[in-house]
mmCIF file of C-alpha atoms in Angstrom:
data_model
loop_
_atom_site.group_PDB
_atom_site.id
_atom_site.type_symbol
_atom_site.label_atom_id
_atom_site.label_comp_id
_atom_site.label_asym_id
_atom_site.label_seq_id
_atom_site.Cartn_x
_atom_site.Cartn_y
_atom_site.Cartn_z
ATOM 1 C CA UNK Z 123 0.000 0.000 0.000
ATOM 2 C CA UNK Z 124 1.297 3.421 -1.005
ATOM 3 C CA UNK Z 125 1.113 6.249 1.228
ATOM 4 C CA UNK Z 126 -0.143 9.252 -1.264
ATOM 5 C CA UNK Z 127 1.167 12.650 -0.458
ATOM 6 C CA UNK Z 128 -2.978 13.673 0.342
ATOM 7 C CA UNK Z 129 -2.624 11.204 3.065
ATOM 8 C CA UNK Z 130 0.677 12.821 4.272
ATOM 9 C CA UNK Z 131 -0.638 16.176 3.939
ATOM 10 C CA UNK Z 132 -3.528 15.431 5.903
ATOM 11 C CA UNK Z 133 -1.617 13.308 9.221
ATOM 12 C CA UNK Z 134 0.644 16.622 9.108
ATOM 13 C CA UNK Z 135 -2.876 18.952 9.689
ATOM 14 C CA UNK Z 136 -3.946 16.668 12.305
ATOM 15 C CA UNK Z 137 -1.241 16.559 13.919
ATOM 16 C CA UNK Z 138 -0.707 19.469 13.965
ATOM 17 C CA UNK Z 139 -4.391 20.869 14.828
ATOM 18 C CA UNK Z 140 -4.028 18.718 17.377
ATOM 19 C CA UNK Z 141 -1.376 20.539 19.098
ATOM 20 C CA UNK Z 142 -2.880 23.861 18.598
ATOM 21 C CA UNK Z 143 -5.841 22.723 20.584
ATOM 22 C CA UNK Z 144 -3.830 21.199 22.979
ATOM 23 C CA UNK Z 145 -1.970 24.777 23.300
ATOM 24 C CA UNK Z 146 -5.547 26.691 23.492
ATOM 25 C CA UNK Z 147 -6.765 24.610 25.913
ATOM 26 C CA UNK Z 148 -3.182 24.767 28.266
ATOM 27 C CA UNK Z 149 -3.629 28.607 28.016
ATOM 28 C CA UNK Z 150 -7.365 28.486 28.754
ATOM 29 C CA UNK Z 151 -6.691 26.447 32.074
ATOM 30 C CA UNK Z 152 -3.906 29.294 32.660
ATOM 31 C CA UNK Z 153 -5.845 31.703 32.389
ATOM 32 C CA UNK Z 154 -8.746 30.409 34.645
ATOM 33 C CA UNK Z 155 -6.455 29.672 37.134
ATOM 34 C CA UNK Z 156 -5.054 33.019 37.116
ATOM 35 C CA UNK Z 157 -8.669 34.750 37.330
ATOM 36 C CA UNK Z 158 -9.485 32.624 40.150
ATOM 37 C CA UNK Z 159 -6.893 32.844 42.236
ATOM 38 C CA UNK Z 160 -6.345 35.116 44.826
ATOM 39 C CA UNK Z 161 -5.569 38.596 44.401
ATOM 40 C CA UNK Z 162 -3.502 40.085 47.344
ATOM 41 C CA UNK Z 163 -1.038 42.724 47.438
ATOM 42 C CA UNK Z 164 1.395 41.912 49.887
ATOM 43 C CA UNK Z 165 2.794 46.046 49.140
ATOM 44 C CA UNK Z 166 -0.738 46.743 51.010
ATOM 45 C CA UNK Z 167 -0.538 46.950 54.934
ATOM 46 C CA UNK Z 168 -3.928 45.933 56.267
ATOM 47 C CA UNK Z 169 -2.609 46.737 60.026
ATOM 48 C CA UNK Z 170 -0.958 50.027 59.408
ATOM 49 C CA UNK Z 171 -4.631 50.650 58.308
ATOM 50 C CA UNK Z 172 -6.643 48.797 61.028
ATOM 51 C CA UNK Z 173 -4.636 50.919 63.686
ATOM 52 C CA UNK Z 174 -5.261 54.215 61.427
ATOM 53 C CA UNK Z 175 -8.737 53.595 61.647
ATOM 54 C CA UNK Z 176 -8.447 53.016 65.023
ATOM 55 C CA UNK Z 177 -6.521 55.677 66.053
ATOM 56 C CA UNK Z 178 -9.601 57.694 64.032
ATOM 57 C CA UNK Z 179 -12.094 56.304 66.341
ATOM 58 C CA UNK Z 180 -10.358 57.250 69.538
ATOM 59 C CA UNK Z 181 -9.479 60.851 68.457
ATOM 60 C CA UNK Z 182 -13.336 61.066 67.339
ATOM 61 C CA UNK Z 183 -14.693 59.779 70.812
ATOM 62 C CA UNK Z 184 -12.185 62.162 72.543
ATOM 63 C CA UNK Z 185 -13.647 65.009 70.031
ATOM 64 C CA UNK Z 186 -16.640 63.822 71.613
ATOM 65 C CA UNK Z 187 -16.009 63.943 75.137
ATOM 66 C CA UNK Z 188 -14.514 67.684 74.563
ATOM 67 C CA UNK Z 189 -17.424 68.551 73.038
ATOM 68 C CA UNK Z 190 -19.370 67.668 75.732
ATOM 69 C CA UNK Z 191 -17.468 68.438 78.388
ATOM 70 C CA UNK Z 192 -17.137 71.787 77.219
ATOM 71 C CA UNK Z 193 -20.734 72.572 76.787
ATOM 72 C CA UNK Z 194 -20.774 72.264 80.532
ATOM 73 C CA UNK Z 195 -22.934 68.979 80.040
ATOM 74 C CA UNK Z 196 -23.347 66.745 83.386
ATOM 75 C CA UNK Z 197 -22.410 62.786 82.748
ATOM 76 C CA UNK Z 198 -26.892 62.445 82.736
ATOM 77 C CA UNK Z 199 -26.910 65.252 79.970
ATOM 78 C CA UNK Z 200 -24.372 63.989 77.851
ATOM 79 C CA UNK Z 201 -25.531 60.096 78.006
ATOM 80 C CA UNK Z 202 -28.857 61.309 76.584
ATOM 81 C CA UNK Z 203 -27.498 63.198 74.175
ATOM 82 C CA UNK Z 204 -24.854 60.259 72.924
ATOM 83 C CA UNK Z 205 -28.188 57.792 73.132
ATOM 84 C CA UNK Z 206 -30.267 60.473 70.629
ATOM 85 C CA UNK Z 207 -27.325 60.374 68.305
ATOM 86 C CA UNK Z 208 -24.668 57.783 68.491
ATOM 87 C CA UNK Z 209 -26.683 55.190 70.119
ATOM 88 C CA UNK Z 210 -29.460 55.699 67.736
ATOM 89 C CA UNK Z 211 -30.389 52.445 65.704
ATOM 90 C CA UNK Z 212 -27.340 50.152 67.167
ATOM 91 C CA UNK Z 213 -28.363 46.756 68.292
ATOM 92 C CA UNK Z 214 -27.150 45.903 71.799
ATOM 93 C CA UNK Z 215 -23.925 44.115 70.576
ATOM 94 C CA UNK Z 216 -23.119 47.616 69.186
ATOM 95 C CA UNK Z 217 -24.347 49.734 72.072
ATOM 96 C CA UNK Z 218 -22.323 47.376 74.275
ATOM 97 C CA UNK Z 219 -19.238 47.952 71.963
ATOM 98 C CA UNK Z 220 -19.482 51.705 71.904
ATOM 99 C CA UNK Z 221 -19.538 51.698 75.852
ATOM 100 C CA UNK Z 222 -16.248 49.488 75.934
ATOM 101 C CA UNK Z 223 -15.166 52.278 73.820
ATOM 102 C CA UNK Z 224 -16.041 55.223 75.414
ATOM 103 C CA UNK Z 225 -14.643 53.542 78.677
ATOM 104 C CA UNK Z 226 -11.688 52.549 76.799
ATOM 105 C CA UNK Z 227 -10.392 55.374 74.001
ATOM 106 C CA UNK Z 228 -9.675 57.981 76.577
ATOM 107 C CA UNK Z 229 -7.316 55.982 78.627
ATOM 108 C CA UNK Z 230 -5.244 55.666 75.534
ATOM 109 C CA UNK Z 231 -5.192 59.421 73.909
ATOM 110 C CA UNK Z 232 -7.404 61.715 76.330
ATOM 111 C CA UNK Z 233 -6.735 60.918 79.783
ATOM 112 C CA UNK Z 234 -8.428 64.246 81.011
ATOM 113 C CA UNK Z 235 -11.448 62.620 80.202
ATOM 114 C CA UNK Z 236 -11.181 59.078 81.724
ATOM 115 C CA UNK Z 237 -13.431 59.973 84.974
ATOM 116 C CA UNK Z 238 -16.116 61.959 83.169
ATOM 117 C CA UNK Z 239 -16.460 58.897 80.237
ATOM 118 C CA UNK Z 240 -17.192 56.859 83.096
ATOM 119 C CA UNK Z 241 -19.843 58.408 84.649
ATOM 120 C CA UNK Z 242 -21.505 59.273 80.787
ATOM 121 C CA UNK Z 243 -20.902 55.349 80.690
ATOM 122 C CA UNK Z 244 -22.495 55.205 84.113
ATOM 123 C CA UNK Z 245 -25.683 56.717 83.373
ATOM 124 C CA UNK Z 246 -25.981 54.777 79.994
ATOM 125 C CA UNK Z 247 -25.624 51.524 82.100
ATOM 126 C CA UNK Z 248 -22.358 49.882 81.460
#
């Protein structure tokens, strides 16, 4: 049996077809992998930013405390006021969260403020 250059010609197409599909498919799964993997940028510092925010909050709450401390409010004043407006909508694992803070933040920037954040924390029960 003689092996007619037609035949040649067309082993050589699917051969080589073959491979080209092979090669789409290899850069297919590349590329899927790629999409789904994760994306992190390790040049990103997620706790440079979690202490920024942070250190946000307590300089707020201090703001806070000045604020009301001097409008010449008394601790019963002031706790109604923070309920009306801060406290407004929060569920009680929030409520409960902002009086850890308000106990908390000025021990750590506004220390003038420590006894009269207790007693606002007195007066809104924690």
């Amino acid at each position: 049996m003689s092996v007619l250059p037609l035949d040649i010609y067309r082993c050589a197409m699917a051969s080589r077809h073959l491979m080209r599909s092979s090669i789409v498919l290899v850069l297919a799964i590349a590329l899927l992998a790629a999409a789904c993997s994760s994306n992190t940028d390790e040049s990103v510092d997620t706790t440079t930013t979690t202490i920024d925010v942070e250190a946000e909050r307590v300089t707020a709450m201090c703001r806070t405390l000045d604020l009301l401390s001097n409008a010449n409010a008394t601790p019963g004043s002031a706790s109604l006021a923070i309920t009306q407006t801060d406290l407004d909508d929060l569920t009680t694992t929030e409520q409960v969260a902002y009086g850890d803070f308000l106990i908390s933040a000025p021990r750590a920037e506004c220390t003038e403020h420590i006894a009269y954040a207790d007693e606002i924390a007195y007066w809104l029960g924690f």
